[in-house]
JSON list of C-alpha atoms in Angstrom, two decimals:
[
{"chain": "A", "resi": 118, "resn": "MET", "atom": "CA", "xyz": [88.04, 113.80, 113.07]},
{"chain": "A", "resi": 119, "resn": "LEU", "atom": "CA", "xyz": [89.67, 110.71, 113.87]},
{"chain": "A", "resi": 120, "resn": "ASN", "atom": "CA", "xyz": [92.73, 111.68, 115.27]},
{"chain": "A", "resi": 121, "resn": "ILE", "atom": "CA", "xyz": [94.17, 107.76, 116.26]},
{"chain": "A", "resi": 122, "resn": "GLN", "atom": "CA", "xyz": [97.47, 106.85, 118.42]},
{"chain": "A", "resi": 123, "resn": "ALA", "atom": "CA", "xyz": [98.88, 103.28, 117.23]},
{"chain": "A", "resi": 124, "resn": "LYS", "atom": "CA", "xyz": [101.88, 101.26, 118.25]},
{"chain": "A", "resi": 125, "resn": "THR", "atom": "CA", "xyz": [103.16, 98.01, 119.27]},
{"chain": "A", "resi": 126, "resn": "ILE", "atom": "CA", "xyz": [104.81, 97.36, 122.76]},
{"chain": "A", "resi": 127, "resn": "PRO", "atom": "CA", "xyz": [106.24, 94.50, 124.21]},
{"chain": "A", "resi": 128, "resn": "HIS", "atom": "CA", "xyz": [103.65, 92.35, 126.04]},
{"chain": "A", "resi": 129, "resn": "GLU", "atom": "CA", "xyz": [104.75, 93.18, 129.40]},
{"chain": "A", "resi": 130, "resn": "GLU", "atom": "CA", "xyz": [103.83, 96.76, 129.05]},
{"chain": "A", "resi": 131, "resn": "GLN", "atom": "CA", "xyz": [100.44, 96.19, 128.11]},
{"chain": "A", "resi": 132, "resn": "ARG", "atom": "CA", "xyz": [97.38, 97.30, 130.93]},
{"chain": "A", "resi": 133, "resn": "TYR", "atom": "CA", "xyz": [96.71, 94.06, 131.58]},
{"chain": "A", "resi": 134, "resn": "ASN", "atom": "CA", "xyz": [97.15, 90.74, 129.92]},
{"chain": "A", "resi": 135, "resn": "THR", "atom": "CA", "xyz": [96.09, 91.78, 126.97]},
{"chain": "A", "resi": 136, "resn": "SER", "atom": "CA", "xyz": [96.89, 91.42, 122.93]},
{"chain": "A", "resi": 137, "resn": "GLY", "atom": "CA", "xyz": [95.40, 94.77, 121.83]},
{"chain": "A", "resi": 138, "resn": "ASP", "atom": "CA", "xyz": [94.27, 97.57, 123.89]},
{"chain": "A", "resi": 139, "resn": "TYR", "atom": "CA", "xyz": [92.10, 100.72, 123.31]},
{"chain": "A", "resi": 140, "resn": "TRP", "atom": "CA", "xyz": [91.78, 104.36, 125.36]},
{"chain": "A", "resi": 141, "resn": "THR", "atom": "CA", "xyz": [91.46, 107.50, 124.70]},
{"chain": "A", "resi": 142, "resn": "ASP", "atom": "CA", "xyz": [93.81, 109.80, 126.26]},
{"chain": "A", "resi": 143, "resn": "LYS", "atom": "CA", "xyz": [93.51, 113.36, 128.14]},
{"chain": "A", "resi": 144, "resn": "LYS", "atom": "CA", "xyz": [93.54, 115.31, 124.33]},
{"chain": "A", "resi": 145, "resn": "GLY", "atom": "CA", "xyz": [90.70, 113.11, 122.91]},
{"chain": "A", "resi": 146, "resn": "VAL", "atom": "CA", "xyz": [93.53, 111.01, 121.58]},
{"chain": "A", "resi": 147, "resn": "GLU", "atom": "CA", "xyz": [93.00, 107.08, 120.24]},
{"chain": "A", "resi": 148, "resn": "GLN", "atom": "CA", "xyz": [95.11, 105.32, 122.01]},
{"chain": "A", "resi": 149, "resn": "PHE", "atom": "CA", "xyz": [95.91, 101.55, 120.20]},
{"chain": "A", "resi": 150, "resn": "ARG", "atom": "CA", "xyz": [98.26, 99.14, 122.09]},
{"chain": "A", "resi": 151, "resn": "ILE", "atom": "CA", "xyz": [99.04, 96.08, 120.45]},
{"chain": "A", "resi": 152, "resn": "SER", "atom": "CA", "xyz": [101.49, 93.19, 121.83]},
{"chain": "A", "resi": 153, "resn": "ASP", "atom": "CA", "xyz": [104.92, 92.42, 119.29]},
{"chain": "A", "resi": 154, "resn": "LEU", "atom": "CA", "xyz": [103.53, 88.88, 117.81]},
{"chain": "A", "resi": 155, "resn": "GLY", "atom": "CA", "xyz": [106.86, 89.54, 115.43]},
{"chain": "A", "resi": 156, "resn": "ASP", "atom": "CA", "xyz": [105.18, 90.02, 112.69]},
{"chain": "A", "resi": 157, "resn": "TYR", "atom": "CA", "xyz": [103.30, 92.46, 111.22]},
{"chain": "A", "resi": 158, "resn": "ARG", "atom": "CA", "xyz": [100.65, 91.29, 109.90]},
{"chain": "A", "resi": 159, "resn": "MET", "atom": "CA", "xyz": [99.48, 89.30, 112.89]},
{"chain": "A", "resi": 160, "resn": "GLU", "atom": "CA", "xyz": [99.56, 92.84, 114.65]},
{"chain": "A", "resi": 161, "resn": "LEU", "atom": "CA", "xyz": [98.00, 94.91, 112.29]},
{"chain": "A", "resi": 162, "resn": "ALA", "atom": "CA", "xyz": [94.98, 92.39, 112.12]},
{"chain": "A", "resi": 163, "resn": "VAL", "atom": "CA", "xyz": [94.79, 92.95, 115.94]},
{"chain": "A", "resi": 164, "resn": "LEU", "atom": "CA", "xyz": [95.12, 96.52, 115.68]},
{"chain": "A", "resi": 165, "resn": "VAL", "atom": "CA", "xyz": [92.42, 96.49, 113.24]},
{"chain": "A", "resi": 166, "resn": "HIS", "atom": "CA", "xyz": [90.08, 94.17, 115.08]},
{"chain": "A", "resi": 167, "resn": "GLU", "atom": "CA", "xyz": [91.18, 96.50, 118.66]},
{"chain": "A", "resi": 168, "resn": "ILE", "atom": "CA", "xyz": [89.76, 100.31, 116.07]},
{"chain": "A", "resi": 169, "resn": "VAL", "atom": "CA", "xyz": [86.70, 98.53, 115.04]},
{"chain": "A", "resi": 170, "resn": "GLU", "atom": "CA", "xyz": [85.28, 97.31, 118.23]},
{"chain": "A", "resi": 171, "resn": "ASP", "atom": "CA", "xyz": [86.21, 100.76, 120.34]},
{"chain": "A", "resi": 172, "resn": "TYR", "atom": "CA", "xyz": [84.27, 102.21, 117.47]},
{"chain": "A", "resi": 173, "resn": "LEU", "atom": "CA", "xyz": [81.14, 99.84, 117.24]},
{"chain": "A", "resi": 174, "resn": "CYS", "atom": "CA", "xyz": [81.30, 100.55, 121.17]},
{"chain": "A", "resi": 175, "resn": "LYS", "atom": "CA", "xyz": [81.21, 104.29, 121.17]},
{"chain": "A", "resi": 176, "resn": "HIS", "atom": "CA", "xyz": [78.49, 104.40, 118.24]},
{"chain": "A", "resi": 177, "resn": "ARG", "atom": "CA", "xyz": [76.48, 102.06, 121.04]},
{"chain": "A", "resi": 178, "resn": "GLY", "atom": "CA", "xyz": [77.45, 104.57, 124.43]},
{"chain": "A", "resi": 179, "resn": "ILE", "atom": "CA", "xyz": [79.54, 101.41, 125.43]},
{"chain": "A", "resi": 180, "resn": "LYS", "atom": "CA", "xyz": [81.67, 103.48, 127.94]},
{"chain": "A", "resi": 181, "resn": "GLU", "atom": "CA", "xyz": [85.87, 102.17, 128.04]},
{"chain": "A", "resi": 182, "resn": "GLN", "atom": "CA", "xyz": [85.70, 102.29, 131.57]},
{"chain": "A", "resi": 183, "resn": "ASP", "atom": "CA", "xyz": [82.60, 98.84, 132.09]},
{"chain": "A", "resi": 184, "resn": "ILE", "atom": "CA", "xyz": [84.73, 97.33, 128.69]},
{"chain": "A", "resi": 185, "resn": "MET", "atom": "CA", "xyz": [88.16, 97.56, 131.10]},
{"chain": "A", "resi": 186, "resn": "ALA", "atom": "CA", "xyz": [85.86, 96.56, 134.33]},
{"chain": "A", "resi": 187, "resn": "PHE", "atom": "CA", "xyz": [84.25, 93.56, 132.43]},
{"chain": "A", "resi": 188, "resn": "ASP", "atom": "CA", "xyz": [88.26, 93.05, 131.15]},
{"chain": "A", "resi": 189, "resn": "LEU", "atom": "CA", "xyz": [89.28, 92.51, 134.61]},
{"chain": "A", "resi": 190, "resn": "MET", "atom": "CA", "xyz": [86.64, 90.71, 136.41]},
{"chain": "A", "resi": 191, "resn": "PHE", "atom": "CA", "xyz": [86.85, 88.06, 133.58]},
{"chain": "A", "resi": 192, "resn": "GLU", "atom": "CA", "xyz": [90.46, 88.04, 134.34]},
{"chain": "A", "resi": 193, "resn": "LYS", "atom": "CA", "xyz": [90.28, 87.60, 137.78]},
{"chain": "A", "resi": 194, "resn": "GLU", "atom": "CA", "xyz": [88.07, 84.40, 136.84]},
{"chain": "A", "resi": 195, "resn": "ARG", "atom": "CA", "xyz": [90.83, 83.32, 134.45]},
{"chain": "A", "resi": 196, "resn": "GLU", "atom": "CA", "xyz": [92.71, 83.81, 137.87]},
{"chain": "A", "resi": 197, "resn": "GLU", "atom": "CA", "xyz": [90.86, 81.71, 139.73]},
{"chain": "A", "resi": 198, "resn": "GLY", "atom": "CA", "xyz": [89.99, 78.52, 136.68]},
{"chain": "A", "resi": 199, "resn": "LYS", "atom": "CA", "xyz": [86.76, 79.54, 135.51]},
{"chain": "A", "resi": 200, "resn": "TRP", "atom": "CA", "xyz": [88.32, 80.12, 131.75]},
{"chain": "A", "resi": 201, "resn": "LYS", "atom": "CA", "xyz": [91.20, 79.04, 130.22]},
{"chain": "A", "resi": 202, "resn": "ASP", "atom": "CA", "xyz": [91.55, 80.58, 126.74]},
{"chain": "A", "resi": 203, "resn": "GLU", "atom": "CA", "xyz": [88.99, 82.03, 125.62]},
{"chain": "A", "resi": 204, "resn": "GLU", "atom": "CA", "xyz": [88.59, 85.96, 125.24]},
{"chain": "A", "resi": 205, "resn": "PRO", "atom": "CA", "xyz": [87.03, 88.15, 127.25]},
{"chain": "A", "resi": 206, "resn": "GLY", "atom": "CA", "xyz": [85.17, 89.53, 124.89]},
{"chain": "A", "resi": 207, "resn": "ASP", "atom": "CA", "xyz": [83.78, 86.11, 123.92]},
{"chain": "A", "resi": 208, "resn": "ASP", "atom": "CA", "xyz": [81.20, 86.21, 126.34]},
{"chain": "A", "resi": 209, "resn": "PRO", "atom": "CA", "xyz": [78.06, 86.77, 126.08]},
{"chain": "A", "resi": 210, "resn": "ARG", "atom": "CA", "xyz": [77.42, 88.16, 129.48]},
{"chain": "A", "resi": 211, "resn": "ALA", "atom": "CA", "xyz": [80.14, 90.88, 128.12]},
{"chain": "A", "resi": 212, "resn": "ILE", "atom": "CA", "xyz": [78.33, 94.26, 127.42]},
{"chain": "A", "resi": 213, "resn": "TYR", "atom": "CA", "xyz": [80.85, 94.86, 123.79]},
{"chain": "A", "resi": 214, "resn": "HIS", "atom": "CA", "xyz": [79.16, 91.16, 122.93]},
{"chain": "A", "resi": 215, "resn": "ASP", "atom": "CA", "xyz": [78.59, 92.38, 119.72]},
{"chain": "A", "resi": 216, "resn": "PRO", "atom": "CA", "xyz": [81.09, 94.66, 118.81]},
{"chain": "A", "resi": 217, "resn": "HIS", "atom": "CA", "xyz": [83.68, 92.30, 120.05]},
{"chain": "A", "resi": 218, "resn": "GLN", "atom": "CA", "xyz": [82.47, 89.00, 117.50]},
{"chain": "A", "resi": 219, "resn": "ILE", "atom": "CA", "xyz": [82.07, 92.10, 114.46]},
{"chain": "A", "resi": 220, "resn": "ALA", "atom": "CA", "xyz": [85.62, 92.43, 114.58]},
{"chain": "A", "resi": 221, "resn": "THR", "atom": "CA", "xyz": [87.02, 88.91, 114.96]},
{"chain": "A", "resi": 222, "resn": "VAL", "atom": "CA", "xyz": [85.06, 88.60, 111.65]},
{"chain": "A", "resi": 223, "resn": "ILE", "atom": "CA", "xyz": [87.03, 91.50, 110.02]},
{"chain": "A", "resi": 224, "resn": "GLU", "atom": "CA", "xyz": [90.21, 89.95, 111.87]},
{"chain": "A", "resi": 225, "resn": "ARG", "atom": "CA", "xyz": [89.75, 86.60, 110.83]},
{"chain": "A", "resi": 226, "resn": "ILE", "atom": "CA", "xyz": [89.17, 88.25, 106.71]},
{"chain": "A", "resi": 227, "resn": "LEU", "atom": "CA", "xyz": [92.91, 89.60, 107.07]},
{"chain": "A", "resi": 228, "resn": "ILE", "atom": "CA", "xyz": [94.58, 86.54, 108.97]},
{"chain": "A", "resi": 229, "resn": "SER", "atom": "CA", "xyz": [92.83, 84.41, 105.96]},
{"chain": "A", "resi": 230, "resn": "TYR", "atom": "CA", "xyz": [93.99, 87.25, 103.42]},
{"chain": "A", "resi": 231, "resn": "PHE", "atom": "CA", "xyz": [98.07, 87.35, 105.06]},
{"chain": "A", "resi": 232, "resn": "GLY", "atom": "CA", "xyz": [97.60, 83.64, 104.41]},
{"chain": "A", "resi": 233, "resn": "ILE", "atom": "CA", "xyz": [98.09, 82.77, 108.34]},
{"chain": "A", "resi": 234, "resn": "ASN", "atom": "CA", "xyz": [96.24, 80.01, 109.66]},
{"chain": "A", "resi": 235, "resn": "TRP", "atom": "CA", "xyz": [94.04, 81.09, 112.09]},
{"chain": "A", "resi": 236, "resn": "LYS", "atom": "CA", "xyz": [95.53, 78.23, 114.65]},
{"chain": "A", "resi": 237, "resn": "ASP", "atom": "CA", "xyz": [98.60, 79.39, 114.49]},
{"chain": "A", "resi": 238, "resn": "TYR", "atom": "CA", "xyz": [97.85, 83.26, 114.13]},
{"chain": "A", "resi": 239, "resn": "ASP", "atom": "CA", "xyz": [95.59, 82.75, 118.26]},
{"chain": "A", "resi": 240, "resn": "ASP", "atom": "CA", "xyz": [98.19, 80.93, 119.63]},
{"chain": "A", "resi": 241, "resn": "LYS", "atom": "CA", "xyz": [100.64, 82.51, 118.89]},
{"chain": "A", "resi": 242, "resn": "ILE", "atom": "CA", "xyz": [98.70, 85.89, 120.87]},
{"chain": "A", "resi": 243, "resn": "LEU", "atom": "CA", "xyz": [98.15, 82.96, 123.75]},
{"chain": "A", "resi": 244, "resn": "SER", "atom": "CA", "xyz": [101.78, 82.68, 124.20]},
{"chain": "A", "resi": 245, "resn": "LEU", "atom": "CA", "xyz": [101.72, 86.11, 125.26]}
]
């Protein structure tokens, strides 16, 4: 049975520098937090990406704490100047690289369907 809670929040309330985050809380509820992008279509695209990535990772047995550990390591490398605008899941070292790539394809389809230019969408996320 699915038990999902999704909320749009101010970006500075994210657990780390990300536009979308997910975890399972102590009651077994799948929690999703999406940064406020000022456009429900963009926020929905991020949410769908996160839901797809989360459930594909669960299907593969990839643990949330391992994803978070990789993301935090990647963000530390970004602070050291090794990365600029790349997402952690785009790094082939990411244990969730394949689920992230599939989720991104679906996200791109949604953004296209909504008539939003991908670069404009990406720029909005990078501006957070």
